[in-house]
Amino acid sequence: MTAFATIGLIGRLDNERARYSMERLITFLQSRQLDFTLESQTAAVLGSDAAVGAARQVAELDSLGRHCDLVIVVGGDGSLLGAARALTSYGVPLLGVNRGRLGFLTDITPEDIEEKVGEVLDGHYLEESRFLLNMEVRRGGRLMGRGDALNDVVMHPGEFIHMLEFELSIDGHFVTSQCADGMIVSTPTGSTAYALSGGGPIMHPKLDAIGLVPMNPHTLSSRPMVIDGNSEIKITVGQSRGSKAMVTCDGQIHVESRTGDEIFIHKKPQKLTLIHPLNHNFYERCRTKLGWGGHLLD
């Protein structure tokens, strides 16, 4: 008996390899006589193929959580990030098949689809909880924009490169004022993404912590910080010589801010459940994806 009865399928099918992997996955689910629901844009790319006709139904991304008890994402980490933001509130777990470049989150290789997905469906898998960040931009107390992020919330100059002035407060306590290209506020999940490129620390996914990584700060004493995961972060946008600062969630949601705006960031109450094959190992992922050295005696 399978551990999951109804499967949701999401795919970024912008190339033939990704489309082939999705079709292969659908064929495998059919061989197991499992119901599956296609996300609407995925179905549109597949067109009128037999795969679409075999689907139990086609649903919008944000409603998949009402129809499925597992969602499989075929694509890169960006595809899984988008699915996570849309589906976390439903509590539906996500499983990733990697058709992107790095694949920190989508950890089943295309060659292993039948074997590894089959193991998951048979109940042989690891379950991991990840938290997201909630971001709000407020102007004079009025909400101007909001977003969620599994990886990071980034304040940056936007289209034009220039220094930003801002103040950082944590849990109501003033921390520092800075001139920098911006600030990366990262979850442990995002610590191996943009924050890592910015010189931030790698955090194990099980940590209840948030990383703060200043981007090219105009002082040698400015360093990344790791704070408690339940902290309330406030960034107050300072003078920026007429230019606007942008606030981005996972590189996919963009909110414009102005001088005097307050950016509030805190942990989202609902958590994401990621499903991994039994052989998943965070440190092995770091070795293979980041090019770390292997055993000296091998």
mmCIF file of C-alpha atoms in Angstrom, residues 17-213:
data_model
loop_
_atom_site.group_PDB
_atom_site.id
_atom_site.type_symbol
_atom_site.label_atom_id
_atom_site.label_comp_id
_atom_site.label_asym_id
_atom_site.label_seq_id
_atom_site.Cartn_x
_atom_site.Cartn_y
_atom_site.Cartn_z
ATOM 1 C CA ARG A 17 14.849 16.873 -20.861
ATOM 2 C CA ALA A 18 12.525 18.237 -18.193
ATOM 3 C CA ARG A 19 9.473 17.319 -20.261
ATOM 4 C CA TYR A 20 10.827 13.805 -20.746
ATOM 5 C CA SER A 21 11.352 13.429 -16.983
ATOM 6 C CA MET A 22 7.789 14.546 -16.293
ATOM 7 C CA GLU A 23 6.375 12.111 -18.851
ATOM 8 C CA ARG A 24 8.511 9.342 -17.388
ATOM 9 C CA LEU A 25 7.240 10.156 -13.894
ATOM 10 C CA ILE A 26 3.628 10.114 -15.097
ATOM 11 C CA THR A 27 4.134 6.737 -16.782
ATOM 12 C CA PHE A 28 5.543 5.398 -13.521
ATOM 13 C CA LEU A 29 2.603 6.686 -11.470
ATOM 14 C CA GLN A 30 0.204 5.124 -13.955
ATOM 15 C CA SER A 31 2.005 1.799 -13.590
ATOM 16 C CA ARG A 32 1.315 2.062 -9.855
ATOM 17 C CA GLN A 33 -2.337 2.914 -10.578
ATOM 18 C CA LEU A 34 -2.068 6.147 -8.616
ATOM 19 C CA ASP A 35 -4.221 9.238 -9.058
ATOM 20 C CA PHE A 36 -2.313 12.384 -9.943
ATOM 21 C CA THR A 37 -3.283 16.022 -10.401
ATOM 22 C CA LEU A 38 -1.412 18.276 -12.821
ATOM 23 C CA GLU A 39 -0.672 21.892 -12.020
ATOM 24 C CA SER A 40 -2.366 24.007 -14.705
ATOM 25 C CA GLN A 41 0.748 25.544 -16.307
ATOM 26 C CA THR A 42 2.429 22.142 -16.357
ATOM 27 C CA ALA A 43 -0.620 20.701 -18.108
ATOM 28 C CA ALA A 44 -0.585 23.567 -20.626
ATOM 29 C CA VAL A 45 3.021 22.796 -21.601
ATOM 30 C CA LEU A 46 2.277 19.090 -21.934
ATOM 31 C CA GLY A 47 -0.645 20.067 -24.178
ATOM 32 C CA SER A 48 -3.131 17.414 -25.228
ATOM 33 C CA ASP A 49 -0.801 14.499 -24.526
ATOM 34 C CA ALA A 50 -2.157 11.271 -23.112
ATOM 35 C CA ALA A 51 -0.468 12.263 -19.852
ATOM 36 C CA VAL A 52 -2.878 15.173 -19.435
ATOM 37 C CA GLY A 53 -5.856 12.974 -20.237
ATOM 38 C CA ALA A 54 -4.747 10.461 -17.624
ATOM 39 C CA ALA A 55 -4.622 13.086 -14.885
ATOM 40 C CA ARG A 56 -7.381 12.999 -12.302
ATOM 41 C CA GLN A 57 -7.752 16.746 -12.687
ATOM 42 C CA VAL A 58 -5.892 19.955 -13.533
ATOM 43 C CA ALA A 59 -5.589 22.558 -10.770
ATOM 44 C CA GLU A 60 -4.033 25.959 -10.165
ATOM 45 C CA LEU A 61 -0.810 25.945 -8.157
ATOM 46 C CA ASP A 62 -2.270 27.463 -5.001
ATOM 47 C CA SER A 63 -5.092 24.899 -4.871
ATOM 48 C CA LEU A 64 -3.012 21.736 -5.337
ATOM 49 C CA GLY A 65 -2.741 21.452 -1.575
ATOM 50 C CA ARG A 66 -6.485 20.837 -1.301
ATOM 51 C CA HIS A 67 -6.391 17.912 -3.723
ATOM 52 C CA CYS A 68 -3.105 16.125 -2.967
ATOM 53 C CA ASP A 69 -1.235 14.589 -0.061
ATOM 54 C CA LEU A 70 2.147 14.754 -1.841
ATOM 55 C CA VAL A 71 3.422 17.150 -4.511
ATOM 56 C CA ILE A 72 6.366 16.215 -6.743
ATOM 57 C CA VAL A 73 8.246 19.066 -8.394
ATOM 58 C CA VAL A 74 10.240 18.410 -11.581
ATOM 59 C CA GLY A 75 12.663 21.280 -12.159
ATOM 60 C CA GLY A 76 15.316 23.227 -10.325
ATOM 61 C CA ASP A 77 15.478 24.668 -6.844
ATOM 62 C CA GLY A 78 13.642 27.768 -8.075
ATOM 63 C CA SER A 79 10.658 25.643 -9.079
ATOM 64 C CA LEU A 80 10.529 24.089 -5.630
ATOM 65 C CA LEU A 81 10.838 27.504 -3.965
ATOM 66 C CA GLY A 82 7.753 28.713 -5.824
ATOM 67 C CA ALA A 83 5.819 25.575 -4.923
ATOM 68 C CA ALA A 84 6.837 25.907 -1.271
ATOM 69 C CA ARG A 85 5.532 29.467 -0.989
ATOM 70 C CA ALA A 86 2.216 28.490 -2.570
ATOM 71 C CA LEU A 87 1.621 25.212 -0.723
ATOM 72 C CA THR A 88 3.153 25.514 2.754
ATOM 73 C CA SER A 89 -0.097 26.755 4.297
ATOM 74 C CA TYR A 90 -1.793 23.480 3.249
ATOM 75 C CA GLY A 91 0.774 21.283 4.994
ATOM 76 C CA VAL A 92 1.325 19.151 1.880
ATOM 77 C CA PRO A 93 4.868 17.696 1.674
ATOM 78 C CA LEU A 94 7.105 18.342 -1.355
ATOM 79 C CA LEU A 95 9.481 16.005 -3.189
ATOM 80 C CA GLY A 96 11.888 17.286 -5.838
ATOM 81 C CA VAL A 97 13.236 15.731 -9.047
ATOM 82 C CA ASN A 98 16.220 17.778 -10.185
ATOM 83 C CA ARG A 99 16.179 19.248 -13.677
ATOM 84 C CA GLY A 100 18.008 22.422 -12.703
ATOM 85 C CA ARG A 101 21.668 23.213 -12.172
ATOM 86 C CA LEU A 102 22.556 22.906 -8.490
ATOM 87 C CA GLY A 103 19.728 20.896 -6.977
ATOM 88 C CA PHE A 104 20.134 21.438 -3.230
ATOM 89 C CA LEU A 105 16.390 21.026 -2.710
ATOM 90 C CA THR A 106 15.397 18.850 -5.678
ATOM 91 C CA ASP A 107 17.532 15.871 -4.795
ATOM 92 C CA ILE A 108 16.258 12.951 -6.926
ATOM 93 C CA THR A 109 18.259 12.603 -10.135
ATOM 94 C CA PRO A 110 16.352 11.967 -13.399
ATOM 95 C CA GLU A 111 18.006 8.541 -13.728
ATOM 96 C CA ASP A 112 16.609 7.434 -10.361
ATOM 97 C CA ILE A 113 12.974 8.526 -10.804
ATOM 98 C CA GLU A 114 11.376 5.074 -10.683
ATOM 99 C CA GLU A 115 13.596 3.719 -7.910
ATOM 100 C CA LYS A 116 13.590 6.715 -5.560
ATOM 101 C CA VAL A 117 10.024 7.871 -6.128
ATOM 102 C CA GLY A 118 8.938 4.259 -5.716
ATOM 103 C CA GLU A 119 10.717 4.068 -2.352
ATOM 104 C CA VAL A 120 8.984 7.254 -1.203
ATOM 105 C CA LEU A 121 5.584 5.961 -2.306
ATOM 106 C CA ASP A 122 6.258 2.764 -0.359
ATOM 107 C CA GLY A 123 6.880 4.795 2.794
ATOM 108 C CA HIS A 124 10.683 4.630 2.769
ATOM 109 C CA TYR A 125 11.782 8.247 3.038
ATOM 110 C CA LEU A 126 13.140 10.966 5.311
ATOM 111 C CA GLU A 127 10.951 13.864 6.383
ATOM 112 C CA GLU A 128 12.457 17.276 7.078
ATOM 113 C CA SER A 129 10.828 20.445 8.386
ATOM 114 C CA ARG A 130 11.931 23.819 6.986
ATOM 115 C CA PHE A 131 10.679 27.259 7.974
ATOM 116 C CA LEU A 132 9.939 30.210 5.713
ATOM 117 C CA LEU A 133 10.263 33.932 6.314
ATOM 118 C CA ASN A 134 7.405 36.414 6.118
ATOM 119 C CA MET A 135 8.263 39.906 4.864
ATOM 120 C CA GLU A 136 6.220 43.113 4.978
ATOM 121 C CA VAL A 137 7.117 46.601 3.742
ATOM 122 C CA ARG A 138 5.279 49.321 5.675
ATOM 123 C CA ARG A 139 5.154 53.059 4.946
ATOM 124 C CA GLY A 140 3.860 55.170 7.799
ATOM 125 C CA GLY A 141 2.275 52.040 9.266
ATOM 126 C CA ARG A 142 0.515 51.204 5.990
ATOM 127 C CA LEU A 143 1.221 47.877 4.273
ATOM 128 C CA MET A 144 2.838 48.478 0.874
ATOM 129 C CA GLY A 145 3.764 44.928 -0.033
ATOM 130 C CA ARG A 146 4.513 41.510 1.382
ATOM 131 C CA GLY A 147 5.967 38.129 0.483
ATOM 132 C CA ASP A 148 7.200 34.807 1.793
ATOM 133 C CA ALA A 149 10.640 33.267 1.302
ATOM 134 C CA LEU A 150 12.029 29.784 1.806
ATOM 135 C CA ASN A 151 15.568 30.889 0.956
ATOM 136 C CA ASP A 152 15.994 34.581 1.669
ATOM 137 C CA VAL A 153 14.678 38.112 1.808
ATOM 138 C CA VAL A 154 17.092 40.531 0.135
ATOM 139 C CA MET A 155 17.134 44.322 0.221
ATOM 140 C CA HIS A 156 19.159 45.562 -2.749
ATOM 141 C CA PRO A 157 19.561 48.616 -5.035
ATOM 142 C CA GLY A 158 17.543 47.106 -7.872
ATOM 143 C CA GLU A 159 18.454 48.054 -11.416
ATOM 144 C CA PHE A 160 21.171 50.582 -10.562
ATOM 145 C CA ILE A 161 24.239 49.889 -8.442
ATOM 146 C CA HIS A 162 24.510 52.300 -5.531
ATOM 147 C CA MET A 163 25.027 52.243 -1.782
ATOM 148 C CA LEU A 164 22.005 51.981 0.489
ATOM 149 C CA GLU A 165 21.716 53.468 3.958
ATOM 150 C CA PHE A 166 19.636 51.547 6.464
ATOM 151 C CA GLU A 167 19.170 50.793 10.144
ATOM 152 C CA LEU A 168 18.875 47.287 11.565
ATOM 153 C CA SER A 169 16.865 46.438 14.684
ATOM 154 C CA ILE A 170 16.253 42.991 16.195
ATOM 155 C CA ASP A 171 13.434 42.320 18.669
ATOM 156 C CA GLY A 172 12.984 46.053 19.173
ATOM 157 C CA HIS A 173 16.682 46.651 19.928
ATOM 158 C CA PHE A 174 18.699 48.928 17.661
ATOM 159 C CA VAL A 175 21.700 47.004 16.310
ATOM 160 C CA THR A 176 23.490 49.168 13.760
ATOM 161 C CA SER A 177 23.238 51.597 10.880
ATOM 162 C CA GLN A 178 25.036 50.712 7.681
ATOM 163 C CA CYS A 179 25.995 51.801 4.215
ATOM 164 C CA ALA A 180 26.075 48.759 1.952
ATOM 165 C CA ASP A 181 24.738 47.354 -1.294
ATOM 166 C CA GLY A 182 21.998 45.776 0.787
ATOM 167 C CA MET A 183 21.229 43.006 3.245
ATOM 168 C CA ILE A 184 20.499 39.293 2.860
ATOM 169 C CA VAL A 185 18.210 37.797 5.507
ATOM 170 C CA SER A 186 18.506 34.036 5.128
ATOM 171 C CA THR A 187 16.920 30.880 6.490
ATOM 172 C CA PRO A 188 19.115 27.808 7.037
ATOM 173 C CA THR A 189 17.695 26.532 3.725
ATOM 174 C CA GLY A 190 18.919 29.674 1.984
ATOM 175 C CA SER A 191 22.341 29.635 3.624
ATOM 176 C CA THR A 192 23.668 27.547 0.720
ATOM 177 C CA ALA A 193 22.177 29.936 -1.858
ATOM 178 C CA TYR A 194 22.705 33.681 -2.343
ATOM 179 C CA ALA A 195 23.808 34.194 1.270
ATOM 180 C CA LEU A 196 26.710 31.795 0.686
ATOM 181 C CA SER A 197 27.842 33.838 -2.331
ATOM 182 C CA GLY A 198 27.703 36.920 -0.112
ATOM 183 C CA GLY A 199 30.089 35.395 2.435
ATOM 184 C CA GLY A 200 27.492 34.127 4.881
ATOM 185 C CA PRO A 201 27.831 30.960 6.979
ATOM 186 C CA ILE A 202 26.398 27.597 5.987
ATOM 187 C CA MET A 203 23.693 26.597 8.482
ATOM 188 C CA HIS A 204 22.398 23.075 8.938
ATOM 189 C CA PRO A 205 18.713 22.870 7.891
ATOM 190 C CA LYS A 206 17.696 21.720 11.392
ATOM 191 C CA LEU A 207 18.907 24.944 13.011
ATOM 192 C CA ASP A 208 16.284 27.370 14.299
ATOM 193 C CA ALA A 209 18.266 30.401 13.211
ATOM 194 C CA ILE A 210 18.318 33.307 10.756
ATOM 195 C CA GLY A 211 21.411 34.628 9.008
ATOM 196 C CA LEU A 212 22.028 38.333 8.370
ATOM 197 C CA VAL A 213 24.586 38.959 5.625
#
